[in-house]
mmCIF file of C-alpha atoms in Angstrom:
data_model
loop_
_atom_site.group_PDB
_atom_site.id
_atom_site.type_symbol
_atom_site.label_atom_id
_atom_site.label_comp_id
_atom_site.label_asym_id
_atom_site.label_seq_id
_atom_site.Cartn_x
_atom_site.Cartn_y
_atom_site.Cartn_z
ATOM 1 C CA SER E 26 0.000 0.000 0.000
ATOM 2 C CA GLN E 27 1.094 3.540 -0.578
ATOM 3 C CA GLN E 28 3.301 5.239 1.951
ATOM 4 C CA GLY E 29 3.417 8.927 2.717
ATOM 5 C CA GLU E 30 0.038 10.593 2.858
ATOM 6 C CA GLU E 31 0.253 14.358 3.236
ATOM 7 C CA ASP E 32 -2.159 16.578 5.051
ATOM 8 C CA PRO E 33 -3.612 19.036 4.233
ATOM 9 C CA GLN E 34 -4.037 18.543 0.503
ATOM 10 C CA ALA E 35 -3.941 22.293 -0.035
ATOM 11 C CA LEU E 36 -2.901 25.219 2.114
ATOM 12 C CA SER E 37 -3.102 28.938 1.436
ATOM 13 C CA ILE E 38 -1.386 31.455 3.713
ATOM 14 C CA GLN E 39 -0.200 35.060 3.749
ATOM 15 C CA GLU E 40 3.435 35.882 3.175
ATOM 16 C CA GLY E 41 5.310 35.935 6.461
ATOM 17 C CA GLU E 42 3.144 33.315 8.123
ATOM 18 C CA ASN E 43 4.331 29.816 8.960
ATOM 19 C CA ALA E 44 3.203 26.781 6.975
ATOM 20 C CA THR E 45 2.923 23.333 8.483
ATOM 21 C CA MET E 46 2.422 20.165 6.483
ATOM 22 C CA ASN E 47 2.047 16.682 7.846
ATOM 23 C CA CYS E 48 2.884 13.280 6.463
ATOM 24 C CA SER E 49 1.790 9.879 7.720
ATOM 25 C CA TYR E 50 3.106 6.526 6.605
ATOM 26 C CA LYS E 51 2.293 2.919 7.253
ATOM 27 C CA THR E 52 5.355 0.712 7.630
ATOM 28 C CA SER E 53 8.826 0.948 9.151
ATOM 29 C CA ILE E 54 11.264 3.213 7.406
ATOM 30 C CA ASN E 55 14.973 3.956 7.289
ATOM 31 C CA ASN E 56 14.571 7.545 6.145
ATOM 32 C CA LEU E 57 11.937 10.090 5.333
ATOM 33 C CA GLN E 58 12.548 12.891 2.890
ATOM 34 C CA TRP E 59 10.714 16.027 1.881
ATOM 35 C CA TYR E 60 10.705 17.343 -1.673
ATOM 36 C CA ARG E 61 9.340 20.460 -3.313
ATOM 37 C CA GLN E 62 7.915 20.595 -6.795
ATOM 38 C CA ASN E 63 7.116 23.823 -8.561
ATOM 39 C CA SER E 64 4.302 23.607 -11.081
ATOM 40 C CA GLY E 65 5.404 21.672 -14.146
ATOM 41 C CA ARG E 66 8.936 21.192 -12.857
ATOM 42 C CA GLY E 67 11.063 18.453 -11.327
ATOM 43 C CA LEU E 68 11.541 17.648 -7.688
ATOM 44 C CA VAL E 69 13.925 19.507 -5.451
ATOM 45 C CA HIS E 70 15.246 17.686 -2.418
ATOM 46 C CA LEU E 71 14.687 19.684 0.763
ATOM 47 C CA ILE E 72 15.686 17.589 3.714
ATOM 48 C CA LEU E 73 16.279 14.005 4.828
ATOM 49 C CA ILE E 74 15.595 12.771 8.321
ATOM 50 C CA ARG E 75 16.713 9.347 9.492
ATOM 51 C CA SER E 76 14.548 7.046 11.542
ATOM 52 C CA ASN E 77 16.709 7.579 14.638
ATOM 53 C CA GLU E 78 16.389 11.380 14.427
ATOM 54 C CA ARG E 79 13.517 13.377 15.871
ATOM 55 C CA GLU E 80 14.090 16.836 14.473
ATOM 56 C CA LYS E 81 16.139 18.494 11.788
ATOM 57 C CA HIS E 82 16.591 22.074 10.637
ATOM 58 C CA SER E 83 17.689 23.576 7.368
ATOM 59 C CA GLY E 84 17.360 27.335 6.995
ATOM 60 C CA ARG E 85 13.666 28.174 7.339
ATOM 61 C CA LEU E 86 12.708 24.510 7.274
ATOM 62 C CA ARG E 87 12.097 22.378 10.322
ATOM 63 C CA VAL E 88 11.231 18.701 10.040
ATOM 64 C CA THR E 89 10.114 16.437 12.836
ATOM 65 C CA LEU E 90 9.716 12.693 12.842
ATOM 66 C CA ASP E 91 7.686 10.599 15.257
ATOM 67 C CA THR E 92 8.267 6.949 14.428
ATOM 68 C CA SER E 93 5.851 5.795 17.136
ATOM 69 C CA LYS E 94 3.043 7.638 15.354
ATOM 70 C CA LYS E 95 4.527 7.042 11.908
ATOM 71 C CA SER E 96 4.274 10.700 11.087
ATOM 72 C CA SER E 97 6.417 13.654 10.100
ATOM 73 C CA SER E 98 5.834 17.359 9.809
ATOM 74 C CA LEU E 99 7.439 20.041 7.695
ATOM 75 C CA LEU E 100 7.368 23.590 9.008
ATOM 76 C CA ILE E 101 8.292 26.511 6.769
ATOM 77 C CA THR E 102 8.784 29.647 8.798
ATOM 78 C CA ALA E 103 8.350 33.218 7.551
ATOM 79 C CA SER E 104 6.934 32.002 4.240
ATOM 80 C CA ARG E 105 7.606 33.794 0.981
ATOM 81 C CA ALA E 106 5.704 33.899 -2.287
ATOM 82 C CA ALA E 107 8.533 31.841 -3.806
ATOM 83 C CA ASP E 108 7.638 28.992 -1.435
ATOM 84 C CA THR E 109 4.470 28.430 -3.474
ATOM 85 C CA ALA E 110 4.789 24.823 -4.675
ATOM 86 C CA SER E 111 3.695 21.274 -3.960
ATOM 87 C CA TYR E 112 5.470 19.502 -1.132
ATOM 88 C CA PHE E 113 5.871 15.741 -0.996
ATOM 89 C CA CYS E 114 7.151 13.402 1.632
ATOM 90 C CA ALA E 115 8.844 10.204 0.527
ATOM 91 C CA THR E 116 9.662 7.111 2.531
ATOM 92 C CA ASP E 117 11.839 4.171 1.638
ATOM 93 C CA ALA E 118 9.931 1.432 3.449
ATOM 94 C CA GLY E 119 13.212 -0.089 4.538
ATOM 95 C CA THR E 120 14.222 -1.305 1.087
ATOM 96 C CA GLY E 121 16.281 1.670 -0.034
ATOM 97 C CA ASN E 122 15.431 0.831 -3.624
ATOM 98 C CA GLN E 123 12.380 2.925 -4.171
ATOM 99 C CA PHE E 124 10.656 5.829 -2.569
ATOM 100 C CA TYR E 125 6.961 5.951 -1.847
ATOM 101 C CA PHE E 126 5.538 9.391 -2.444
ATOM 102 C CA GLY E 127 2.322 10.810 -1.121
ATOM 103 C CA THR E 128 -0.072 12.915 -3.156
ATOM 104 C CA GLY E 129 1.458 16.101 -1.810
ATOM 105 C CA THR E 130 0.378 19.322 -0.167
ATOM 106 C CA SER E 131 -0.180 22.240 -2.493
ATOM 107 C CA LEU E 132 1.032 25.399 -0.746
ATOM 108 C CA THR E 133 0.090 28.863 -1.952
ATOM 109 C CA VAL E 134 1.760 31.853 -0.314
ATOM 110 C CA ILE E 135 -0.119 35.062 -1.023
ATOM 111 C CA PRO E 136 2.087 38.179 -1.321
ATOM 112 C CA ASN D 31 28.816 18.467 -12.183
ATOM 113 C CA ALA D 32 25.653 18.561 -14.251
ATOM 114 C CA GLY D 33 22.522 17.233 -12.665
ATOM 115 C CA VAL D 34 20.339 14.412 -13.925
ATOM 116 C CA MET D 35 19.456 15.090 -17.539
ATOM 117 C CA GLN D 36 16.284 13.968 -19.204
ATOM 118 C CA ASN D 37 15.203 14.367 -22.784
ATOM 119 C CA PRO D 38 13.030 15.237 -24.369
ATOM 120 C CA ARG D 39 11.348 17.565 -21.882
ATOM 121 C CA HIS D 40 8.072 17.311 -23.721
ATOM 122 C CA LEU D 41 6.931 14.546 -26.027
ATOM 123 C CA VAL D 42 3.708 14.261 -27.952
ATOM 124 C CA ARG D 43 2.721 10.927 -29.437
ATOM 125 C CA ARG D 44 -0.374 9.621 -31.153
ATOM 126 C CA ARG D 45 -2.061 6.526 -29.839
ATOM 127 C CA GLY D 46 -0.250 3.409 -31.008
ATOM 128 C CA GLN D 47 3.136 5.067 -31.451
ATOM 129 C CA GLU D 48 6.229 4.374 -29.401
ATOM 130 C CA ALA D 49 7.705 6.731 -26.828
ATOM 131 C CA ARG D 50 11.359 6.691 -25.842
ATOM 132 C CA LEU D 51 12.447 8.664 -22.807
ATOM 133 C CA ARG D 52 16.101 9.154 -22.013
ATOM 134 C CA CYS D 53 17.861 9.741 -18.740
ATOM 135 C CA SER D 54 21.515 10.534 -18.160
ATOM 136 C CA PRO D 55 22.401 10.141 -14.491
ATOM 137 C CA MET D 56 24.739 12.426 -12.635
ATOM 138 C CA LYS D 57 28.400 11.753 -13.205
ATOM 139 C CA GLY D 58 29.580 8.885 -11.032
ATOM 140 C CA HIS D 59 26.062 7.621 -10.333
ATOM 141 C CA SER D 60 25.382 4.011 -11.208
ATOM 142 C CA HIS D 61 21.801 3.660 -9.940
ATOM 143 C CA VAL D 62 18.846 4.902 -11.966
ATOM 144 C CA TYR D 63 15.189 5.016 -10.986
ATOM 145 C CA TRP D 64 12.121 5.834 -13.049
ATOM 146 C CA TYR D 65 8.934 7.292 -11.584
ATOM 147 C CA ARG D 66 5.629 8.287 -13.138
ATOM 148 C CA GLN D 67 3.462 11.170 -11.980
ATOM 149 C CA LEU D 68 -0.118 11.397 -13.120
ATOM 150 C CA PRO D 69 -1.833 14.808 -12.936
ATOM 151 C CA GLU D 70 -2.596 15.900 -9.376
ATOM 152 C CA GLU D 71 -0.870 12.830 -7.933
ATOM 153 C CA GLY D 72 2.417 11.953 -6.300
ATOM 154 C CA LEU D 73 5.220 10.034 -7.939
ATOM 155 C CA LYS D 74 4.859 6.297 -8.363
ATOM 156 C CA PHE D 75 7.937 4.094 -8.542
ATOM 157 C CA MET D 76 8.341 2.134 -11.759
ATOM 158 C CA VAL D 77 11.786 0.566 -11.988
ATOM 159 C CA TYR D 78 15.260 0.596 -10.453
ATOM 160 C CA LEU D 79 18.275 -0.217 -12.599
ATOM 161 C CA GLN D 80 22.005 -0.470 -12.279
ATOM 162 C CA LYS D 81 24.328 -0.694 -15.251
ATOM 163 C CA GLU D 82 23.100 -3.549 -17.472
ATOM 164 C CA ASN D 83 20.808 -4.887 -14.727
ATOM 165 C CA ILE D 84 17.195 -4.430 -13.724
ATOM 166 C CA ILE D 85 17.148 -4.609 -9.939
ATOM 167 C CA ASP D 86 13.502 -3.946 -9.152
ATOM 168 C CA GLU D 87 10.724 -3.571 -11.729
ATOM 169 C CA SER D 88 7.824 -4.109 -9.372
ATOM 170 C CA GLY D 89 6.205 -0.824 -10.409
ATOM 171 C CA MET D 90 6.366 -1.397 -14.154
ATOM 172 C CA PRO D 91 3.170 -2.249 -16.030
ATOM 173 C CA LYS D 92 3.423 -5.809 -17.302
ATOM 174 C CA GLU D 93 2.918 -4.924 -20.938
ATOM 175 C CA ARG D 94 4.229 -2.270 -23.333
ATOM 176 C CA PHE D 95 6.737 -0.804 -20.856
ATOM 177 C CA SER D 96 10.428 -1.656 -20.735
ATOM 178 C CA ALA D 97 13.561 -0.052 -19.360
ATOM 179 C CA GLU D 98 17.259 -0.471 -19.856
ATOM 180 C CA PHE D 99 20.486 1.046 -18.592
ATOM 181 C CA PRO D 100 23.262 -0.058 -20.922
ATOM 182 C CA LYS D 101 26.940 -0.091 -20.124
ATOM 183 C CA GLU D 102 27.377 2.994 -22.274
ATOM 184 C CA GLY D 103 24.819 5.722 -22.792
ATOM 185 C CA PRO D 104 21.679 6.880 -21.061
ATOM 186 C CA SER D 105 18.939 4.858 -19.463
ATOM 187 C CA ILE D 106 15.922 4.430 -21.730
ATOM 188 C CA LEU D 107 12.282 4.035 -20.721
ATOM 189 C CA ARG D 108 10.362 2.688 -23.674
ATOM 190 C CA ILE D 109 6.600 2.671 -24.012
ATOM 191 C CA GLN D 110 5.193 0.783 -26.956
ATOM 192 C CA GLN D 111 1.790 1.390 -28.490
ATOM 193 C CA VAL D 112 1.026 4.331 -26.238
ATOM 194 C CA VAL D 113 -2.505 4.965 -25.016
ATOM 195 C CA ARG D 114 -4.048 8.147 -23.590
ATOM 196 C CA GLY D 115 -3.646 6.807 -20.064
ATOM 197 C CA ASP D 116 0.139 6.881 -20.507
ATOM 198 C CA SER D 117 0.025 10.685 -20.547
ATOM 199 C CA ALA D 118 2.012 11.719 -17.488
ATOM 200 C CA ALA D 119 5.270 13.193 -16.313
ATOM 201 C CA TYR D 120 8.063 10.641 -16.149
ATOM 202 C CA PHE D 121 10.895 11.400 -13.768
ATOM 203 C CA CYS D 122 14.285 9.805 -13.593
ATOM 204 C CA ALA D 123 16.452 9.856 -10.487
ATOM 205 C CA SER D 124 19.985 8.677 -9.891
ATOM 206 C CA SER D 125 22.112 7.875 -6.880
ATOM 207 C CA PRO D 126 25.775 7.077 -6.361
ATOM 208 C CA PRO D 127 26.975 3.498 -5.841
ATOM 209 C CA GLY D 128 26.468 2.166 -2.355
ATOM 210 C CA VAL D 129 24.196 5.048 -1.330
ATOM 211 C CA PRO D 130 20.697 4.399 -2.637
ATOM 212 C CA THR D 131 19.055 6.614 -0.038
ATOM 213 C CA ARG D 132 19.568 10.015 -1.580
ATOM 214 C CA GLN D 133 18.112 10.193 -5.070
ATOM 215 C CA TYR D 134 18.662 13.174 -7.323
ATOM 216 C CA PHE D 135 15.786 13.892 -9.685
ATOM 217 C CA GLY D 136 15.828 15.099 -13.238
ATOM 218 C CA PRO D 137 13.413 17.726 -14.615
ATOM 219 C CA GLY D 138 11.106 15.084 -16.068
ATOM 220 C CA THR D 139 9.648 14.304 -19.463
ATOM 221 C CA ARG D 140 6.037 15.252 -20.025
ATOM 222 C CA LEU D 141 4.397 12.751 -22.330
ATOM 223 C CA THR D 142 1.136 13.652 -23.995
ATOM 224 C CA VAL D 143 -0.718 11.027 -25.981
ATOM 225 C CA THR D 144 -3.231 12.414 -28.442
#
């Protein structure tokens, strides 16, 4: 079954506000990654968090991982219009061969 | 170091024709992955290849689809006798040997079947 279900499906906020997206998955993982995809473009890797990590920061991004709840969250602080994109979480389900992507959260940041 | 290259970026085919999508991995990368993204959906894994070997093709449709990664040259995803339902964005990713975790994605090929 598919891993990585994001919530909400769509989110619209004002510039400067924080955006939080959540991801839930179903089986054990080695890693969880977040990607961004601008409309009609490829995927940009944002951050990887390992199963033995609980929190990770990268610039304005903060990712948490709760393996007991099989969930992760991505927080974008002080959002900008350029953050408008779809955000996907991807899990490896322990195999390392393939990633399971969710359907994504579509974020719109209004200037 | 150039990123993952895919060509063409856009491809239009009529029903029944063949589509060939090419992927050149990053320099030094020996693992290639193909994913398909239908409109408004996430990426779905199709196949994982190393040079001259198919490692995992569990996501490939049983018919009309094939993939290869020859010793020399790019990886090819081939779709025979395309149908409208094949219209999607096809993404290739690559990773270095021994480190399959981090995959680097190409810009994708958008296939439209008319």
